[in-house]
mmCIF file of C-alpha atoms and ligand atoms in Angstrom:
data_model
loop_
_atom_site.group_PDB
_atom_site.id
_atom_site.type_symbol
_atom_site.label_atom_id
_atom_site.label_comp_id
_atom_site.label_asym_id
_atom_site.label_seq_id
_atom_site.Cartn_x
_atom_site.Cartn_y
_atom_site.Cartn_z
ATOM 1 C CA MET A 26 -0.015 -0.032 0.028
ATOM 2 C CA PRO A 27 1.377 3.577 -0.794
ATOM 3 C CA ASP A 28 1.772 5.893 2.053
ATOM 4 C CA LYS A 29 -1.392 8.021 2.914
ATOM 5 C CA VAL A 30 -0.986 11.840 2.472
ATOM 6 C CA VAL A 31 -3.650 14.029 3.766
ATOM 7 C CA VAL A 32 -3.844 17.701 2.660
ATOM 8 C CA LEU A 33 -6.023 20.199 4.621
ATOM 9 C CA SER A 34 -6.566 23.278 2.660
ATOM 10 C CA GLY A 35 -7.896 26.753 3.152
ATOM 11 C CA SER A 36 -8.394 30.018 1.256
ATOM 12 C CA GLY A 37 -4.814 30.961 1.105
ATOM 13 C CA LEU A 38 -4.286 28.082 -1.326
ATOM 14 C CA SER A 39 -6.452 29.835 -3.864
ATOM 15 C CA ALA A 40 -5.098 33.254 -3.218
ATOM 16 C CA GLU A 41 -2.582 33.044 -6.036
ATOM 17 C CA SER A 42 -5.451 31.935 -8.368
ATOM 18 C CA GLY A 43 -6.924 35.468 -7.567
ATOM 19 C CA LEU A 44 -9.411 34.467 -5.004
ATOM 20 C CA PRO A 45 -9.362 36.396 -1.766
ATOM 21 C CA THR A 46 -8.899 34.952 1.687
ATOM 22 C CA PHE A 47 -10.984 35.761 4.676
ATOM 23 C CA ARG A 48 -8.909 37.333 7.445
ATOM 24 C CA GLY A 49 -5.796 38.953 5.861
ATOM 25 C CA ALA A 50 -5.589 42.679 5.026
ATOM 26 C CA ALA A 51 -7.574 42.239 1.948
ATOM 27 C CA GLY A 52 -9.755 39.469 3.501
ATOM 28 C CA LEU A 53 -13.392 39.055 2.747
ATOM 29 C CA TRP A 54 -14.422 39.546 6.363
ATOM 30 C CA ARG A 55 -12.663 42.783 6.512
ATOM 31 C CA GLU A 56 -14.797 44.250 3.763
ATOM 32 C CA HIS A 57 -18.085 42.334 4.513
ATOM 33 C CA SER A 58 -19.823 41.094 7.594
ATOM 34 C CA TRP A 59 -19.971 37.449 7.993
ATOM 35 C CA MET A 60 -23.109 37.962 10.212
ATOM 36 C CA GLU A 61 -24.831 39.481 7.310
ATOM 37 C CA LEU A 62 -23.630 37.145 4.529
ATOM 38 C CA ALA A 63 -22.642 33.957 5.942
ATOM 39 C CA SER A 64 -25.390 32.982 8.617
ATOM 40 C CA PRO A 65 -28.929 31.810 8.532
ATOM 41 C CA GLU A 66 -29.899 35.099 10.271
ATOM 42 C CA GLY A 67 -28.388 37.215 7.425
ATOM 43 C CA TRP A 68 -30.227 34.921 4.871
ATOM 44 C CA ARG A 69 -33.522 35.416 6.583
ATOM 45 C CA LYS A 70 -32.940 39.252 6.788
ATOM 46 C CA HIS A 71 -31.790 39.908 3.174
ATOM 47 C CA PRO A 72 -31.487 37.023 0.889
ATOM 48 C CA GLN A 73 -31.019 39.110 -2.159
ATOM 49 C CA LEU A 74 -27.704 40.464 -0.741
ATOM 50 C CA VAL A 75 -26.592 37.035 0.350
ATOM 51 C CA LEU A 76 -27.285 35.594 -3.215
ATOM 52 C CA GLU A 77 -25.396 38.483 -4.818
ATOM 53 C CA PHE A 78 -22.353 37.953 -2.645
ATOM 54 C CA TYR A 79 -22.147 34.274 -3.526
ATOM 55 C CA ASN A 80 -23.166 34.957 -7.114
ATOM 56 C CA GLU A 81 -20.008 37.057 -7.384
ATOM 57 C CA ARG A 82 -17.800 34.712 -5.567
ATOM 58 C CA ARG A 83 -18.974 31.867 -7.756
ATOM 59 C CA ALA A 84 -18.455 33.824 -10.929
ATOM 60 C CA LYS A 85 -14.874 34.682 -9.841
ATOM 61 C CA ALA A 86 -14.040 31.231 -8.759
ATOM 62 C CA TRP A 87 -15.326 29.794 -12.163
ATOM 63 C CA ALA A 88 -13.204 32.355 -13.989
ATOM 64 C CA ALA A 89 -10.081 31.342 -11.877
ATOM 65 C CA GLU A 90 -7.605 28.797 -12.841
ATOM 66 C CA PRO A 91 -5.879 26.159 -10.469
ATOM 67 C CA ASN A 92 -2.402 27.242 -9.656
ATOM 68 C CA ALA A 93 0.915 25.361 -9.171
ATOM 69 C CA ALA A 94 0.036 24.458 -5.655
ATOM 70 C CA HIS A 95 -3.131 22.757 -6.519
ATOM 71 C CA ARG A 96 -1.507 21.050 -9.499
ATOM 72 C CA ALA A 97 1.227 19.737 -7.237
ATOM 73 C CA ILE A 98 -1.315 18.375 -4.782
ATOM 74 C CA ALA A 99 -3.109 16.710 -7.495
ATOM 75 C CA GLU A 100 0.236 15.080 -8.837
ATOM 76 C CA LEU A 101 0.660 13.357 -5.374
ATOM 77 C CA GLU A 102 -1.929 10.849 -6.404
ATOM 78 C CA LYS A 103 0.773 9.213 -8.689
ATOM 79 C CA HIS A 104 2.782 8.404 -5.733
ATOM 80 C CA PHE A 105 0.489 8.306 -2.587
ATOM 81 C CA ASP A 106 -2.990 7.403 -1.487
ATOM 82 C CA VAL A 107 -4.102 10.984 -1.149
ATOM 83 C CA ALA A 108 -7.176 12.555 0.636
ATOM 84 C CA VAL A 109 -7.709 16.251 0.211
ATOM 85 C CA ILE A 110 -9.867 17.963 3.045
ATOM 86 C CA THR A 111 -10.649 21.459 2.090
ATOM 87 C CA GLN A 112 -12.428 24.407 3.717
ATOM 88 C CA ASN A 113 -12.631 26.085 0.421
ATOM 89 C CA VAL A 114 -15.825 26.257 -1.539
ATOM 90 C CA ASP A 115 -14.245 26.725 -5.105
ATOM 91 C CA ASN A 116 -13.514 23.819 -7.292
ATOM 92 C CA LEU A 117 -9.897 24.295 -7.919
ATOM 93 C CA HIS A 118 -8.722 21.151 -6.367
ATOM 94 C CA GLU A 119 -10.802 19.018 -8.521
ATOM 95 C CA ARG A 120 -10.048 21.138 -11.743
ATOM 96 C CA ALA A 121 -6.349 20.569 -10.952
ATOM 97 C CA GLY A 122 -7.000 16.710 -11.065
ATOM 98 C CA SER A 123 -7.444 15.820 -7.418
ATOM 99 C CA THR A 124 -9.919 12.941 -7.294
ATOM 100 C CA ARG A 125 -10.838 12.520 -3.583
ATOM 101 C CA VAL A 126 -11.878 15.902 -2.032
ATOM 102 C CA LEU A 127 -13.918 16.540 0.913
ATOM 103 C CA HIS A 128 -15.455 19.953 1.277
ATOM 104 C CA LEU A 129 -16.056 20.812 4.913
ATOM 105 C CA HIS A 130 -17.835 24.030 4.171
ATOM 106 C CA GLY A 131 -19.831 23.254 1.111
ATOM 107 C CA GLU A 132 -19.377 24.088 -2.592
ATOM 108 C CA LEU A 133 -20.176 27.195 -4.598
ATOM 109 C CA GLY A 134 -21.112 24.992 -7.564
ATOM 110 C CA PHE A 135 -24.158 23.498 -5.898
ATOM 111 C CA ALA A 136 -27.412 25.048 -4.755
ATOM 112 C CA ARG A 137 -30.188 23.537 -2.459
ATOM 113 C CA GLY A 138 -33.591 24.315 -1.279
ATOM 114 C CA THR A 139 -34.421 25.865 2.053
ATOM 115 C CA GLY A 140 -36.936 23.272 3.086
ATOM 116 C CA PRO A 141 -36.382 20.003 4.916
ATOM 117 C CA GLY A 142 -35.222 18.127 1.762
ATOM 118 C CA ARG A 143 -31.476 18.350 1.329
ATOM 119 C CA LYS A 144 -31.243 17.598 -2.350
ATOM 120 C CA ARG A 145 -28.367 19.352 -3.945
ATOM 121 C CA TYR A 146 -28.368 20.791 -7.514
ATOM 122 C CA ARG A 147 -25.240 21.221 -9.688
ATOM 123 C CA ILE A 148 -25.232 24.874 -10.917
ATOM 124 C CA ASP A 149 -21.493 25.331 -11.777
ATOM 125 C CA GLY A 150 -20.805 28.862 -12.307
ATOM 126 C CA ALA A 151 -24.330 30.057 -12.772
ATOM 127 C CA PRO A 152 -25.995 32.546 -10.518
ATOM 128 C CA ILE A 153 -28.895 31.716 -8.108
ATOM 129 C CA GLU A 154 -31.727 34.309 -8.386
ATOM 130 C CA LEU A 155 -34.375 35.333 -5.964
ATOM 131 C CA GLY A 156 -37.595 33.365 -7.027
ATOM 132 C CA GLN A 157 -35.696 30.319 -8.253
ATOM 133 C CA THR A 158 -37.058 27.250 -6.457
ATOM 134 C CA CYS A 159 -36.237 23.576 -5.948
ATOM 135 C CA GLU A 160 -38.662 20.731 -6.607
ATOM 136 C CA GLU A 161 -40.119 21.263 -3.297
ATOM 137 C CA GLY A 162 -40.937 24.813 -4.202
ATOM 138 C CA THR A 163 -38.654 26.475 -1.704
ATOM 139 C CA GLN A 164 -36.155 29.253 -2.562
ATOM 140 C CA LEU A 165 -32.707 27.965 -3.751
ATOM 141 C CA ARG A 166 -29.858 29.048 -1.654
ATOM 142 C CA PRO A 167 -25.962 28.396 -2.033
ATOM 143 C CA ASP A 168 -24.806 25.002 -0.730
ATOM 144 C CA ILE A 169 -22.464 26.562 1.689
ATOM 145 C CA VAL A 170 -22.071 25.890 5.294
ATOM 146 C CA TRP A 171 -22.813 29.243 7.177
ATOM 147 C CA PHE A 172 -21.833 30.058 10.746
ATOM 148 C CA GLY A 173 -23.994 27.970 13.036
ATOM 149 C CA GLU A 174 -24.601 25.228 10.577
ATOM 150 C CA GLU A 175 -23.012 21.854 10.581
ATOM 151 C CA THR A 176 -19.585 21.313 9.136
ATOM 152 C CA ARG A 177 -19.673 18.470 6.664
ATOM 153 C CA HIS A 178 -17.794 15.108 6.314
ATOM 154 C CA MET A 179 -16.029 15.627 9.786
ATOM 155 C CA GLU A 180 -16.163 12.070 10.807
ATOM 156 C CA GLU A 181 -14.674 10.834 7.337
ATOM 157 C CA ALA A 182 -12.005 13.686 7.591
ATOM 158 C CA ALA A 183 -10.965 12.855 11.090
ATOM 159 C CA GLY A 184 -10.556 9.186 9.920
ATOM 160 C CA HIS A 185 -8.322 10.217 7.089
ATOM 161 C CA VAL A 186 -6.075 12.491 9.247
ATOM 162 C CA SER A 187 -5.716 9.716 12.051
ATOM 163 C CA ALA A 188 -4.648 7.248 9.228
ATOM 164 C CA ALA A 189 -2.159 9.561 7.562
ATOM 165 C CA ASP A 190 1.589 9.058 7.101
ATOM 166 C CA LYS A 191 2.240 12.657 6.110
ATOM 167 C CA ILE A 192 0.122 15.675 6.406
ATOM 168 C CA LEU A 193 0.200 19.061 4.617
ATOM 169 C CA VAL A 194 -1.957 21.871 6.065
ATOM 170 C CA VAL A 195 -1.830 24.793 3.651
ATOM 171 C CA GLY A 196 -3.339 28.233 3.298
ATOM 172 C CA THR A 197 -5.443 28.244 6.428
ATOM 173 C CA SER A 198 -5.204 30.243 9.622
ATOM 174 C CA LEU A 199 -6.782 27.344 11.497
ATOM 175 C CA SER A 200 -9.103 29.659 13.168
ATOM 176 C CA VAL A 201 -12.469 28.220 12.317
ATOM 177 C CA TYR A 202 -13.732 25.206 14.389
ATOM 178 C CA PRO A 203 -14.523 22.249 14.051
ATOM 179 C CA ALA A 204 -12.356 22.270 10.833
ATOM 180 C CA ALA A 205 -9.186 23.532 12.686
ATOM 181 C CA SER A 206 -9.507 20.743 15.307
ATOM 182 C CA LEU A 207 -8.734 18.034 12.559
ATOM 183 C CA VAL A 208 -4.982 18.648 13.131
ATOM 184 C CA GLU A 209 -5.361 17.095 16.487
ATOM 185 C CA TYR A 210 -6.093 13.689 15.145
ATOM 186 C CA ALA A 211 -2.714 13.412 13.488
ATOM 187 C CA ARG A 212 -0.321 10.597 14.877
ATOM 188 C CA PRO A 213 2.596 11.872 16.744
ATOM 189 C CA ARG A 214 5.518 10.577 14.751
ATOM 190 C CA ILE A 215 4.460 11.449 11.166
ATOM 191 C CA GLU A 216 5.778 14.185 9.017
ATOM 192 C CA LYS A 217 3.409 17.204 9.506
ATOM 193 C CA ILE A 218 3.917 20.465 7.649
ATOM 194 C CA LEU A 219 2.190 23.602 7.873
ATOM 195 C CA ASN A 220 2.537 26.297 4.903
ATOM 196 C CA SER A 221 0.960 29.697 5.061
ATOM 197 C CA LEU A 222 2.256 33.240 4.736
ATOM 198 C CA GLU A 223 2.043 33.785 8.631
ATOM 199 C CA MET A 224 0.792 31.957 11.546
ATOM 200 C CA ASP A 225 -0.209 33.135 15.009
ATOM 201 C CA SER A 226 0.347 29.734 16.528
ATOM 202 C CA VAL A 227 1.660 26.452 14.865
ATOM 203 C CA PRO A 228 -0.008 23.256 16.138
ATOM 204 C CA ARG A 229 2.257 20.916 18.151
ATOM 205 C CA GLY A 230 4.357 18.688 16.019
ATOM 206 C CA PHE A 231 3.985 20.714 12.789
ATOM 207 C CA GLU A 232 6.912 22.208 10.966
ATOM 208 C CA PHE A 233 5.940 25.744 9.763
ATOM 209 C CA LEU A 234 7.199 26.448 6.085
ATOM 210 C CA PRO A 235 6.305 30.197 5.641
ATOM 211 C CA GLY A 236 5.959 31.509 2.174
ATOM 212 C CA GLN A 237 3.529 31.381 -1.105
ATOM 213 C CA ALA A 238 1.939 28.126 -1.603
ATOM 214 C CA THR A 239 2.832 28.121 -5.209
ATOM 215 C CA VAL A 240 6.520 28.158 -4.161
ATOM 216 C CA ILE A 241 6.477 25.932 -1.042
ATOM 217 C CA VAL A 242 3.998 23.228 -2.013
ATOM 218 C CA PRO A 243 5.601 22.072 -5.399
ATOM 219 C CA ARG A 244 9.001 21.901 -3.560
ATOM 220 C CA LEU A 245 7.539 19.867 -0.684
ATOM 221 C CA THR A 246 5.678 17.346 -2.995
ATOM 222 C CA ALA A 247 8.595 17.000 -5.266
ATOM 223 C CA ARG A 248 10.717 16.049 -2.047
ATOM 224 C CA TRP A 249 8.005 13.649 -0.904
ATOM 225 C CA SER A 250 7.469 12.070 -4.358
ATOM 226 C CA GLY A 251 11.193 11.741 -4.772
ATOM 227 C CA CYS A 252 11.523 9.831 -1.555
ATOM 228 C CA ARG A 253 9.200 7.260 -3.010
ATOM 229 C CA ALA A 254 11.330 6.703 -6.050
HETATM 230 P P1 OAD B 462 -8.071 32.675 6.497
HETATM 231 O O1 OAD B 462 -8.246 34.044 5.782
HETATM 232 O O2 OAD B 462 -8.485 32.686 7.878
HETATM 233 O O3 OAD B 462 -6.660 32.292 6.440
HETATM 234 C C1 OAD B 462 -5.851 32.220 5.255
HETATM 235 C C2 OAD B 462 -4.477 31.793 5.470
HETATM 236 O O4 OAD B 462 -3.800 31.614 4.258
HETATM 237 C C3 OAD B 462 -3.617 32.672 6.328
HETATM 238 O O5 OAD B 462 -2.807 31.982 7.275
HETATM 239 C C4 OAD B 462 -2.667 33.400 5.230
HETATM 240 O O6 OAD B 462 -1.245 33.460 5.899
HETATM 241 C C5 OAD B 462 -2.570 32.243 4.252
HETATM 242 N N1 OAD B 462 -2.178 32.625 2.950
HETATM 243 C C6 OAD B 462 -2.542 33.684 2.211
HETATM 244 N N2 OAD B 462 -1.978 33.714 0.845
HETATM 245 C C7 OAD B 462 -1.333 32.606 0.868
HETATM 246 C C8 OAD B 462 -0.482 32.104 -0.146
HETATM 247 N N3 OAD B 462 -0.281 32.702 -1.375
HETATM 248 N N4 OAD B 462 0.123 30.974 0.145
HETATM 249 C C9 OAD B 462 0.245 30.282 1.299
HETATM 250 N N5 OAD B 462 -0.621 30.742 2.296
HETATM 251 C C10 OAD B 462 -1.450 31.925 2.056
HETATM 252 O O7 OAD B 462 -8.872 31.629 5.593
HETATM 253 P P2 OAD B 462 -9.250 30.113 6.057
HETATM 254 O O8 OAD B 462 -8.426 29.574 7.028
HETATM 255 O O9 OAD B 462 -9.417 29.267 4.784
HETATM 256 O O10 OAD B 462 -15.683 29.486 6.430
HETATM 257 O O11 OAD B 462 -10.759 30.439 6.680
HETATM 258 C C11 OAD B 462 -11.480 29.366 7.204
HETATM 259 C C12 OAD B 462 -12.965 29.577 7.008
HETATM 260 O O12 OAD B 462 -13.197 30.915 7.650
HETATM 261 C C13 OAD B 462 -13.423 29.509 5.640
HETATM 262 O O13 OAD B 462 -13.617 28.300 5.057
HETATM 263 C C14 OAD B 462 -14.721 30.349 5.787
HETATM 264 C C15 OAD B 462 -14.280 31.506 6.615
HETATM 265 O O14 OAD B 462 -15.188 32.076 7.371
HETATM 266 C C16 OAD B 462 -17.003 29.759 6.217
HETATM 267 O O15 OAD B 462 -17.431 30.625 5.282
HETATM 268 C C17 OAD B 462 -17.811 28.761 7.020
#
């Protein structure tokens, strides 16, 4: 069996594809209020505003291209058993070629109704308009996990992390829970790398590699893959 590699990614991975992060100087939550745009309360108060915000993000994400770091992560599948666990709602991992991707916070490319049914509809880059309904007749909303809603795939993700032989955490401030708690499932003696531009605190046992993902990640994955040769 090939070694198992787990990648846990965040918005910094897509920053060099032109998509904004959340908390940096130019972060989305500096300019916009997450309470208004990423919560069930905000959706009840002004759905039009929420739809516009996600329609714009979806359009930008669909116009963006995967970068060298996304591609290097996809290439790992040639050498390892790879699971990508992402907080990102874009589809740049998939478009780079990664085949096993768990989206903890939902996906821009899907919509769902607002009733009890949880059926998802693939919309890709298309906008969701007010008045557009699902089969049950309820308003369509982005299939995104908002604050106060349940993070997806946590059990499966924790299983991957606890079985990993190598872990790469990339482009996340690890400030949103429960996603950030996944690093705690890593076994003590495996190689654990964290790449971001800066980090307030690095989880125990992780080696911090500061710098741009498009530089650091291909270098790291080349080393890991070379070790297998
Ligand atoms: P943050 O904005 O909190 O953190 C982005 C991280 O990426 C920071 O550590 C940056 O240093 C790093 N970074 C920025 N550019 C980079 C680059 N070119 N190369 C490498 N690292 C870079 O974003 P997330 O941790 O993804 O949730 O945020 C987590 C969640 O908070 C999101 O999924 C979203 C948000 O609220 C929901 O909407 C539910």
